[in-house]
Coordinates of C-alpha atoms in Angstrom, one line a residue:
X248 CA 17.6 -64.1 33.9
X249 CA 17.6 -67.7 34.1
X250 CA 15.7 -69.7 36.6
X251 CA 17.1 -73.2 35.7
X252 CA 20.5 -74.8 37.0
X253 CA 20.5 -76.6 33.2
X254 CA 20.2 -75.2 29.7
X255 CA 17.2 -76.8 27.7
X256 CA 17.5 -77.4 24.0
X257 CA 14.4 -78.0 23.0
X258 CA 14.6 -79.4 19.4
X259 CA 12.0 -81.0 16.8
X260 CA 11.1 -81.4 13.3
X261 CA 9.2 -78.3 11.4
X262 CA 6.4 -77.0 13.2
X263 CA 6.3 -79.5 15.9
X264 CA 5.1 -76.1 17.8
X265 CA 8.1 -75.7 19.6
X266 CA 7.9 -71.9 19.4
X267 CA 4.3 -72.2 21.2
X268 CA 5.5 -74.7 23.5
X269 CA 8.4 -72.4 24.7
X270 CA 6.3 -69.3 24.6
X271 CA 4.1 -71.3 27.3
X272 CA 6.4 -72.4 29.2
X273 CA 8.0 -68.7 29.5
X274 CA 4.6 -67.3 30.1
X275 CA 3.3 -70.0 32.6
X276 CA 6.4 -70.8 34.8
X277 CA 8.4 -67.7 34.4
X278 CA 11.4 -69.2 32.2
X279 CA 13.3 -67.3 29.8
X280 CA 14.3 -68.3 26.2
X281 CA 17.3 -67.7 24.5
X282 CA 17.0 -65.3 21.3
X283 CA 19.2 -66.7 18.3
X284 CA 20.7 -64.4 15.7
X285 CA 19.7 -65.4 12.3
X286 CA 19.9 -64.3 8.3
X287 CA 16.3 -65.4 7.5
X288 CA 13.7 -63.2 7.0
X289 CA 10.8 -62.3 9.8
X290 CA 7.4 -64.4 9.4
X291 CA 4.2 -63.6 8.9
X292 CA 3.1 -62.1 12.5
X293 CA 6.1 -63.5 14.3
X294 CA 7.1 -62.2 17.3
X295 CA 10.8 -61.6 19.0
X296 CA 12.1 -64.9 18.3
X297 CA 15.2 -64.1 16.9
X298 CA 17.9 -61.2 16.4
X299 CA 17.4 -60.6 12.7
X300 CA 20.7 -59.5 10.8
X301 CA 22.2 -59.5 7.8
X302 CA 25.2 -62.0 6.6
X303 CA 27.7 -59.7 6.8
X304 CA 26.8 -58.9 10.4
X305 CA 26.5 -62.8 11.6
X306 CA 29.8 -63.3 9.9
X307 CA 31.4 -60.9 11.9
X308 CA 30.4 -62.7 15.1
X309 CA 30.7 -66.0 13.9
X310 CA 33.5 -66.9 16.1
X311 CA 31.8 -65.8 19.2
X312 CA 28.9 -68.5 18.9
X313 CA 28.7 -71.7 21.3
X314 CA 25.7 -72.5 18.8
X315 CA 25.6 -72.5 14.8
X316 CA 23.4 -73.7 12.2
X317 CA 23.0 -73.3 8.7
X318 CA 19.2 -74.0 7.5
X319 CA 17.3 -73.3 4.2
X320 CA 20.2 -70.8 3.4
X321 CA 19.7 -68.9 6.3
X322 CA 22.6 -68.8 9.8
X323 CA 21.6 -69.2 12.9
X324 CA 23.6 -68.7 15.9
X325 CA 24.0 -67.7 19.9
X326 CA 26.6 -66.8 22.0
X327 CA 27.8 -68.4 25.7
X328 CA 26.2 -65.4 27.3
X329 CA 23.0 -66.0 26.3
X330 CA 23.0 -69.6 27.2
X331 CA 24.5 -68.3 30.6
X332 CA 21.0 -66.3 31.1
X333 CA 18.1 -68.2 29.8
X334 CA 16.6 -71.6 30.6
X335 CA 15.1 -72.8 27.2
X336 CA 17.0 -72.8 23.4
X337 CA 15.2 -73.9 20.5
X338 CA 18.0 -75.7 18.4
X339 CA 18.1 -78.0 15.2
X340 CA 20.4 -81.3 15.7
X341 CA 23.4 -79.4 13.5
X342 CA 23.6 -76.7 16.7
X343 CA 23.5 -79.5 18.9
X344 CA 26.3 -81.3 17.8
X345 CA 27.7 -78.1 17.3
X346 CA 27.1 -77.0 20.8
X347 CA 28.4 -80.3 22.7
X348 CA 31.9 -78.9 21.1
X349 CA 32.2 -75.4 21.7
X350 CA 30.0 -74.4 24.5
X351 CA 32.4 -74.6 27.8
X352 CA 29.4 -72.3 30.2
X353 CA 29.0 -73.4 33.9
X354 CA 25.5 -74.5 33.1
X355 CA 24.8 -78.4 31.8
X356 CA 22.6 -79.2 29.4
X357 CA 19.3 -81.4 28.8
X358 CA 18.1 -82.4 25.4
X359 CA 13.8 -82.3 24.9
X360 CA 12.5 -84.1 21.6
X361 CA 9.5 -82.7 20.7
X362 CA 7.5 -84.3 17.8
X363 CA 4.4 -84.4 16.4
X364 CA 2.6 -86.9 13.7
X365 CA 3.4 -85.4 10.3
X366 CA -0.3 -84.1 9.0
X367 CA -0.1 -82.2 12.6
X368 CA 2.9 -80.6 11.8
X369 CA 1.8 -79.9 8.2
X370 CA -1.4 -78.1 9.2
X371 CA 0.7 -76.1 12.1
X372 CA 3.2 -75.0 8.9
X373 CA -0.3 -73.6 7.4
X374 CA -1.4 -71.8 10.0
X375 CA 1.6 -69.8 10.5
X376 CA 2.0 -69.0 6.7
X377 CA 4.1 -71.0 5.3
X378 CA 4.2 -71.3 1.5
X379 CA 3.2 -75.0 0.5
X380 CA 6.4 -75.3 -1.5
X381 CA 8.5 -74.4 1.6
X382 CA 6.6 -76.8 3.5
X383 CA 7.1 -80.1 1.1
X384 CA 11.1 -79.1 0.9
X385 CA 10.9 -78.6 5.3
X386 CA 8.6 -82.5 5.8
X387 CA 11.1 -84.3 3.3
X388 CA 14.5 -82.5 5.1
X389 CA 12.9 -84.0 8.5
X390 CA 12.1 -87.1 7.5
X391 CA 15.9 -87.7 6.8
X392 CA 17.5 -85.2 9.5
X393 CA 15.6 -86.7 12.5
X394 CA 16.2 -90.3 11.5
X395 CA 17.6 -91.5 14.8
X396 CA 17.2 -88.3 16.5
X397 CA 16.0 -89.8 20.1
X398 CA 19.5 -91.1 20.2
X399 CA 20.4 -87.0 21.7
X400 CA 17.7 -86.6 23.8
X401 CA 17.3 -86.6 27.1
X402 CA 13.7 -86.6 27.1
X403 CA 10.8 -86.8 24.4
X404 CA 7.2 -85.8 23.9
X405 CA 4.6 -86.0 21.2
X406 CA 3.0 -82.8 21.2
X407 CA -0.7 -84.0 20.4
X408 CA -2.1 -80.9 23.0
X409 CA -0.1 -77.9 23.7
X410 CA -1.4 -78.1 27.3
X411 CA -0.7 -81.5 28.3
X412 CA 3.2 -81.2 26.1
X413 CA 4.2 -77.9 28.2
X414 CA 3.3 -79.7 31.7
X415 CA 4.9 -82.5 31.1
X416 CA 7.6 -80.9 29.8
X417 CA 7.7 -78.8 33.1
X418 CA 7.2 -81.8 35.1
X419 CA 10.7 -83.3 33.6
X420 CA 12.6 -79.9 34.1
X421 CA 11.3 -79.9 37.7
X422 CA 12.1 -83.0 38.0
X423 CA 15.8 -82.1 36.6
X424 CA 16.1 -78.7 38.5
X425 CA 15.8 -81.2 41.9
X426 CA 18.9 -83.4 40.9

């Protein structure tokens, strides 16, 4: 259940380590993250991140989401419940523009950039096993998606140290929750 009188979308280019940074923060302050349905396929060694589930099934809920995206081929999506309940959504800038229109909750919302310098984010794509062609197509899409992207948020971090990116990212949500 949530701890948080705001929503936060945390939202950043491919493999900025916004899964790790939300994992943290979950882990560290007690905060609970949103789980997305999605089309795509379950990484290498990836955890509960997302409700896997065929087309077929997201299409038949499509019209319940407060959050949609289409990336890579893939849906993803999340209904107002779930927003109602958690503290932390990782969301790409389609589902934020797509939230801001259909999400009508009691809870407002905060935006968190997170980026990272692009060889960071390359090696991070490595690590977690993505294929290399995957990762040129991903670093080119950013490059162009996230042109202008601080415009949306709220707040933003580069994530050089995963320690020093989730305090300061709790800092600012304490900071909010006190408001």
């Amino acid at each position: 259940m949530s701890k948080c009188k705001y929503i936060y979308l945390i939202v950043g280019k491919s493999g900025v380590g916004k899964t790790s940074v939300i994992d943290e923060l979950c882990k560290r302050y007690g905060l609970s993250e949103v789980i997305s349905y999605t089309t795509r396929s379950r990484r290498l060694k990836e955890g509960n991140t997302h409700i896997f589930i065929d087309k077929k099934t997201f299409e038949s809920i499509k019209d319940n989401l407060v959050a949609f995206t289409e990336f890579d081929g893939n849906l993803y999506g999340v209904d107002a419940q779930a927003i109602e309940d958690n503290d932390l959504y990782s969301i790409d800038l389609q589902g934020i523009n797509f939230f801001r229109k259909n999400y009508k909750g009691s809870k407002p919302f905060k935006v968190i950039l997170i980026d990272a310098p692009e060889d960071v984010c390359h090696m991070r794509m490595i690590e977690r096993g993505d294929k290399p062609l995957d990762i040129a197509r991903r670093l080119a899409n950013d490059k162009q998606e996230f042109y202008g992207a601080e415009k949306l948020a709220d707040y933003i971090i580069t994530n050089y140290n995963l320690n020093k990116c989730v305090k300061d990212i709790w800092n600012y949500i304490q900071a909010c929750e006190r408001t």
